Amino acid sequence: MNILGIETSCDETGVAIYNPEKGLICHQLYSQVTMHSEYGGVVPELASRDHIRKLIPLVKQTLAESRLNTSDISGIAYTAGPGLMGALLVGATTARSLAWAWKVPALAVHHMEGHLLAPMLEENPPAFPFIALLVSGGHTLLIQVDGIGQYTHLGESLDDAAGEAFDKTAKILGLGYPGGPKVSLLAETGTDRFKFPRPMTDRPGLDFSFSGLKTFTMNTFNATKKTEQDKADVAFAFQKATAETLSIKCKRALLQTGLKTLVIAGGVSANKQIRAELLKMTKKQNAELFFPRLEFCTDNGAMIAYAGCQRLLAGQQETLEIFANPRWPINTLINI
Ligand code: KG4
Ligand code: ZN
């Protein structure tokens, strides 16, 4: 059973083939970063047009590298949301049309469920139940995961997502797009000079807020001479505050639920400082931390192929509808 996975929700075209007996067969990624960097952020219309150009060649390349024919594909999983509507529609229409032509089922996959299950592609996958911190460009979510599709919402960002805060900090510091990796790199040369707040940690609950931190970052930076060292020190302080805030909330979630397994996924989980902070905390709590390999933290086709495969194996059937939903809450997913 070979499942083709297609990811086109934002600025990466990802294609992969997953086989439940053999594991991940092949994955390919085409990143639009160079194209968008000229504009300082993702331009939705350009993203859609580029997915149209790249998707079919990438599907062909993935099949060729896997030494598989179209007749070897048993199902197609595609990201149906959340994401940019135009970009999602490219993946959804392509996947649905190929599924029709190849007479196989098509599965609409939730992008955040893909991120959430990405650590399952590793050699030592986490076992259910666990707490998951999903941190991407559009989401900061804390959920309890009892099984695939069995998600209990624990907390979320009330304003900016963690990735968005990294991207905005990069803009404030004049680093450009994509912000997260640039802030992280610059922070390596920073010193522990500024003390930033840890938002919403002084009151109970598992929600987050990052927009005040962004304003604090801007005001702090504007009060400096804006030298290279000032920039690095601000990046350091912002990253440290974000990492500690995420860690405090994850610790609370572990204590509140009594669970001993924490999974982090999504683009921001690629951040070294955040991983280190969470590792330190989980060790102290006698808990275990799981995360995907770096290339599967950010958007990719492998996580979509895996999630779709699990749903297909559980007998989930889709209609012939081309389904795309740019705002699709994860807690509305069907249990399997
Ligand atoms: O999961 P993802 O690739 O796309 C979405 O689903 O949004 O996440 C992208 C986000 C961006 O905000 C990016 O700045 C952030 O993840 N990111 C990072 C790092 N790498 C990517 N943030 C902090 N540190 C990183 N190393
Ligand atoms: Zn993502």
CSV table of N, CA, C and O in Angstrom, one decimal, residues 160-215:
chain,number,residue,atom,x,y,z
A,160,ASP,N,-1.2,36.6,18.3
A,160,ASP,CA,-0.2,36.1,17.3
A,160,ASP,C,0.2,34.7,17.7
A,160,ASP,O,0.3,34.3,18.8
A,161,ALA,N,0.5,33.9,16.6
A,161,ALA,CA,1.1,32.6,16.8
A,161,ALA,C,2.6,32.8,17.1
A,161,ALA,O,3.2,33.8,16.8
A,162,ALA,N,3.2,31.7,17.7
A,162,ALA,CA,4.6,31.8,18.0
A,162,ALA,C,5.5,32.1,16.8
A,162,ALA,O,6.4,33.0,16.8
A,163,GLY,N,5.2,31.4,15.7
A,163,GLY,CA,6.0,31.6,14.5
A,163,GLY,C,5.8,33.1,13.9
A,163,GLY,O,6.7,33.7,13.4
A,164,GLU,N,4.6,33.6,14.0
A,164,GLU,CA,4.2,34.9,13.6
A,164,GLU,C,5.1,35.9,14.4
A,164,GLU,O,5.6,36.9,13.9
A,165,ALA,N,5.2,35.7,15.7
A,165,ALA,CA,6.0,36.5,16.6
A,165,ALA,C,7.5,36.5,16.2
A,165,ALA,O,8.1,37.6,16.1
A,166,PHE,N,8.0,35.3,15.8
A,166,PHE,CA,9.4,35.3,15.3
A,166,PHE,C,9.5,36.1,14.0
A,166,PHE,O,10.4,36.8,13.8
A,167,ASP,N,8.5,35.9,13.1
A,167,ASP,CA,8.5,36.6,11.8
A,167,ASP,C,8.5,38.1,12.0
A,167,ASP,O,9.1,38.9,11.3
A,168,LYS,N,7.6,38.6,12.9
A,168,LYS,CA,7.5,40.0,13.2
A,168,LYS,C,8.7,40.6,13.8
A,168,LYS,O,9.2,41.7,13.5
A,169,THR,N,9.3,39.8,14.7
A,169,THR,CA,10.6,40.2,15.4
A,169,THR,C,11.7,40.4,14.3
A,169,THR,O,12.5,41.3,14.3
A,170,ALA,N,11.7,39.4,13.4
A,170,ALA,CA,12.7,39.5,12.3
A,170,ALA,C,12.5,40.8,11.5
A,170,ALA,O,13.5,41.5,11.1
A,171,LYS,N,11.2,41.2,11.2
A,171,LYS,CA,10.9,42.4,10.5
A,171,LYS,C,11.4,43.6,11.3
A,171,LYS,O,12.0,44.5,10.7
A,172,ILE,N,11.1,43.6,12.6
A,172,ILE,CA,11.5,44.7,13.5
A,172,ILE,C,13.1,44.9,13.4
A,172,ILE,O,13.6,46.0,13.3
A,173,LEU,N,13.8,43.8,13.4
A,173,LEU,CA,15.2,43.8,13.4
A,173,LEU,C,15.8,44.0,12.0
A,173,LEU,O,17.0,43.9,11.8
A,174,GLY,N,14.9,44.0,11.0
A,174,GLY,CA,15.4,44.2,9.6
A,174,GLY,C,16.0,43.0,9.0
A,174,GLY,O,16.9,43.1,8.2
A,175,LEU,N,15.6,41.8,9.5
A,175,LEU,CA,16.2,40.6,9.0
A,175,LEU,C,15.5,39.9,7.8
A,175,LEU,O,16.1,39.1,7.1
A,176,GLY,N,14.3,40.3,7.5
A,176,GLY,CA,13.5,39.8,6.4
A,176,GLY,C,12.9,38.5,6.6
A,176,GLY,O,12.8,38.0,7.7
A,177,TYR,N,12.5,37.9,5.5
A,177,TYR,CA,11.7,36.6,5.6
A,177,TYR,C,12.6,35.5,5.1
A,177,TYR,O,13.4,35.7,4.2
A,178,PRO,N,12.5,34.3,5.5
A,178,PRO,CA,11.7,33.8,6.6
A,178,PRO,C,12.3,34.1,8.0
A,178,PRO,O,13.5,33.9,8.2
A,179,GLY,N,11.5,34.6,8.9
A,179,GLY,CA,12.0,35.2,10.1
A,179,GLY,C,12.6,34.3,11.2
A,179,GLY,O,13.6,34.6,11.7
A,180,GLY,N,11.9,33.2,11.4
A,180,GLY,CA,12.3,32.3,12.5
A,180,GLY,C,13.7,31.9,12.5
A,180,GLY,O,14.5,32.1,13.4
A,181,PRO,N,14.2,31.2,11.4
A,181,PRO,CA,15.6,30.8,11.3
A,181,PRO,C,16.6,32.0,11.4
A,181,PRO,O,17.7,31.8,12.0
A,182,LYS,N,16.2,33.2,10.9
A,182,LYS,CA,17.1,34.3,11.0
A,182,LYS,C,17.3,34.9,12.4
A,182,LYS,O,18.4,35.2,12.8
A,183,VAL,N,16.2,34.9,13.1
A,183,VAL,CA,16.2,35.4,14.5
A,183,VAL,C,17.0,34.4,15.3
A,183,VAL,O,17.9,34.8,16.1
A,184,SER,N,16.8,33.1,15.1
A,184,SER,CA,17.5,32.1,15.8
A,184,SER,C,19.0,32.2,15.6
A,184,SER,O,19.8,32.0,16.5
A,185,LEU,N,19.4,32.4,14.3
A,185,LEU,CA,20.8,32.4,14.0
A,185,LEU,C,21.5,33.6,14.7
A,185,LEU,O,22.6,33.5,15.3
A,186,LEU,N,20.8,34.8,14.6
A,186,LEU,CA,21.3,36.0,15.2
A,186,LEU,C,21.4,35.9,16.7
A,186,LEU,O,22.4,36.4,17.3
A,187,ALA,N,20.5,35.2,17.3
A,187,ALA,CA,20.4,35.1,18.8
A,187,ALA,C,21.7,34.4,19.3
A,187,ALA,O,22.1,34.6,20.4
A,188,GLU,N,22.3,33.6,18.4
A,188,GLU,CA,23.5,32.8,18.8
A,188,GLU,C,24.7,33.8,19.2
A,188,GLU,O,25.5,33.4,20.0
A,189,THR,N,24.7,35.0,18.6
A,189,THR,CA,25.7,35.9,19.0
A,189,THR,C,25.3,37.0,20.0
A,189,THR,O,26.0,37.9,20.3
A,190,GLY,N,24.0,36.8,20.5
A,190,GLY,CA,23.5,37.7,21.5
A,190,GLY,C,23.9,37.4,22.9
A,190,GLY,O,24.4,36.3,23.2
A,191,THR,N,23.8,38.4,23.8
A,191,THR,CA,24.1,38.2,25.2
A,191,THR,C,22.8,38.4,26.0
A,191,THR,O,21.9,39.1,25.6
A,192,ASP,N,22.9,38.0,27.3
A,192,ASP,CA,21.7,38.0,28.2
A,192,ASP,C,21.6,39.4,28.8
A,192,ASP,O,21.9,39.5,30.0
A,193,ARG,N,21.3,40.4,28.0
A,193,ARG,CA,21.3,41.8,28.4
A,193,ARG,C,19.9,42.3,28.8
A,193,ARG,O,19.8,43.1,29.8
A,194,PHE,N,18.9,42.0,28.1
A,194,PHE,CA,17.5,42.5,28.3
A,194,PHE,C,16.7,41.4,29.0
A,194,PHE,O,16.8,40.2,28.7
A,195,LYS,N,15.8,41.9,29.8
A,195,LYS,CA,14.8,41.0,30.5
A,195,LYS,C,13.4,41.3,29.9
A,195,LYS,O,12.9,42.3,30.0
A,196,PHE,N,13.0,40.3,29.1
A,196,PHE,CA,11.6,40.4,28.5
A,196,PHE,C,10.6,39.7,29.3
A,196,PHE,O,10.9,38.7,30.0
A,197,PRO,N,9.3,40.1,29.2
A,197,PRO,CA,8.2,39.4,30.0
A,197,PRO,C,8.0,38.0,29.4
A,197,PRO,O,8.3,37.7,28.3
A,198,ARG,N,7.4,37.2,30.3
A,198,ARG,CA,6.9,35.8,29.9
A,198,ARG,C,5.4,35.9,29.9
A,198,ARG,O,4.8,35.7,31.0
A,199,PRO,N,4.7,36.3,28.8
A,199,PRO,CA,3.3,36.6,28.8
A,199,PRO,C,2.4,35.5,29.3
A,199,PRO,O,2.6,34.4,29.0
A,200,MET,N,1.4,36.0,30.1
A,200,MET,CA,0.4,35.1,30.6
A,200,MET,C,0.8,33.9,31.5
A,200,MET,O,0.1,32.9,31.7
A,201,THR,N,2.1,34.0,32.0
A,201,THR,CA,2.5,32.9,32.9
A,201,THR,C,2.2,33.2,34.3
A,201,THR,O,2.3,32.3,35.2
A,202,ASP,N,1.8,34.4,34.7
A,202,ASP,CA,1.6,34.8,36.0
A,202,ASP,C,0.1,34.6,36.4
A,202,ASP,O,-0.3,34.9,37.5
A,203,ARG,N,-0.6,34.0,35.5
A,203,ARG,CA,-2.0,33.6,35.9
A,203,ARG,C,-2.3,32.2,35.4
A,203,ARG,O,-1.6,31.7,34.5
A,204,PRO,N,-3.3,31.5,36.0
A,204,PRO,CA,-3.5,30.1,35.6
A,204,PRO,C,-4.0,30.0,34.2
A,204,PRO,O,-4.4,31.0,33.6
A,205,GLY,N,-4.0,28.8,33.7
A,205,GLY,CA,-4.5,28.5,32.3
A,205,GLY,C,-3.4,28.2,31.4
A,205,GLY,O,-2.2,28.3,31.7
A,206,LEU,N,-3.8,27.7,30.2
A,206,LEU,CA,-2.9,27.2,29.2
A,206,LEU,C,-2.9,28.0,27.9
A,206,LEU,O,-2.4,27.5,26.9
A,207,ASP,N,-3.5,29.2,27.9
A,207,ASP,CA,-3.5,30.0,26.7
A,207,ASP,C,-2.2,30.8,26.6
A,207,ASP,O,-1.5,31.0,27.6
A,208,PHE,N,-1.9,31.3,25.4
A,208,PHE,CA,-0.7,32.1,25.2
A,208,PHE,C,-1.1,33.4,24.6
A,208,PHE,O,-2.2,33.6,24.1
A,209,SER,N,-0.2,34.4,24.7
A,209,SER,CA,-0.4,35.6,24.0
A,209,SER,C,1.0,36.1,23.6
A,209,SER,O,1.9,36.2,24.4
A,210,PHE,N,1.2,36.4,22.3
A,210,PHE,CA,2.6,36.8,21.9
A,210,PHE,C,2.6,38.3,21.3
A,210,PHE,O,3.7,38.8,21.0
A,211,SER,N,1.5,38.9,21.2
A,211,SER,CA,1.5,40.2,20.5
A,211,SER,C,2.2,41.3,21.5
A,211,SER,O,2.8,42.2,21.0
A,212,GLY,N,2.0,41.2,22.8
A,212,GLY,CA,2.6,42.1,23.7
A,212,GLY,C,4.1,42.0,23.7
A,212,GLY,O,4.9,43.0,23.8
A,213,LEU,N,4.6,40.7,23.5
A,213,LEU,CA,6.0,40.4,23.5
A,213,LEU,C,6.6,41.1,22.2
A,213,LEU,O,7.7,41.7,22.3
A,214,LYS,N,5.9,41.1,21.2
A,214,LYS,CA,6.3,41.7,19.9
A,214,LYS,C,6.5,43.2,20.1
A,214,LYS,O,7.5,43.8,19.7
A,215,THR,N,5.5,43.8,20.8
A,215,THR,CA,5.5,45.3,21.0
A,215,THR,C,6.7,45.6,22.0
A,215,THR,O,7.4,46.6,21.8
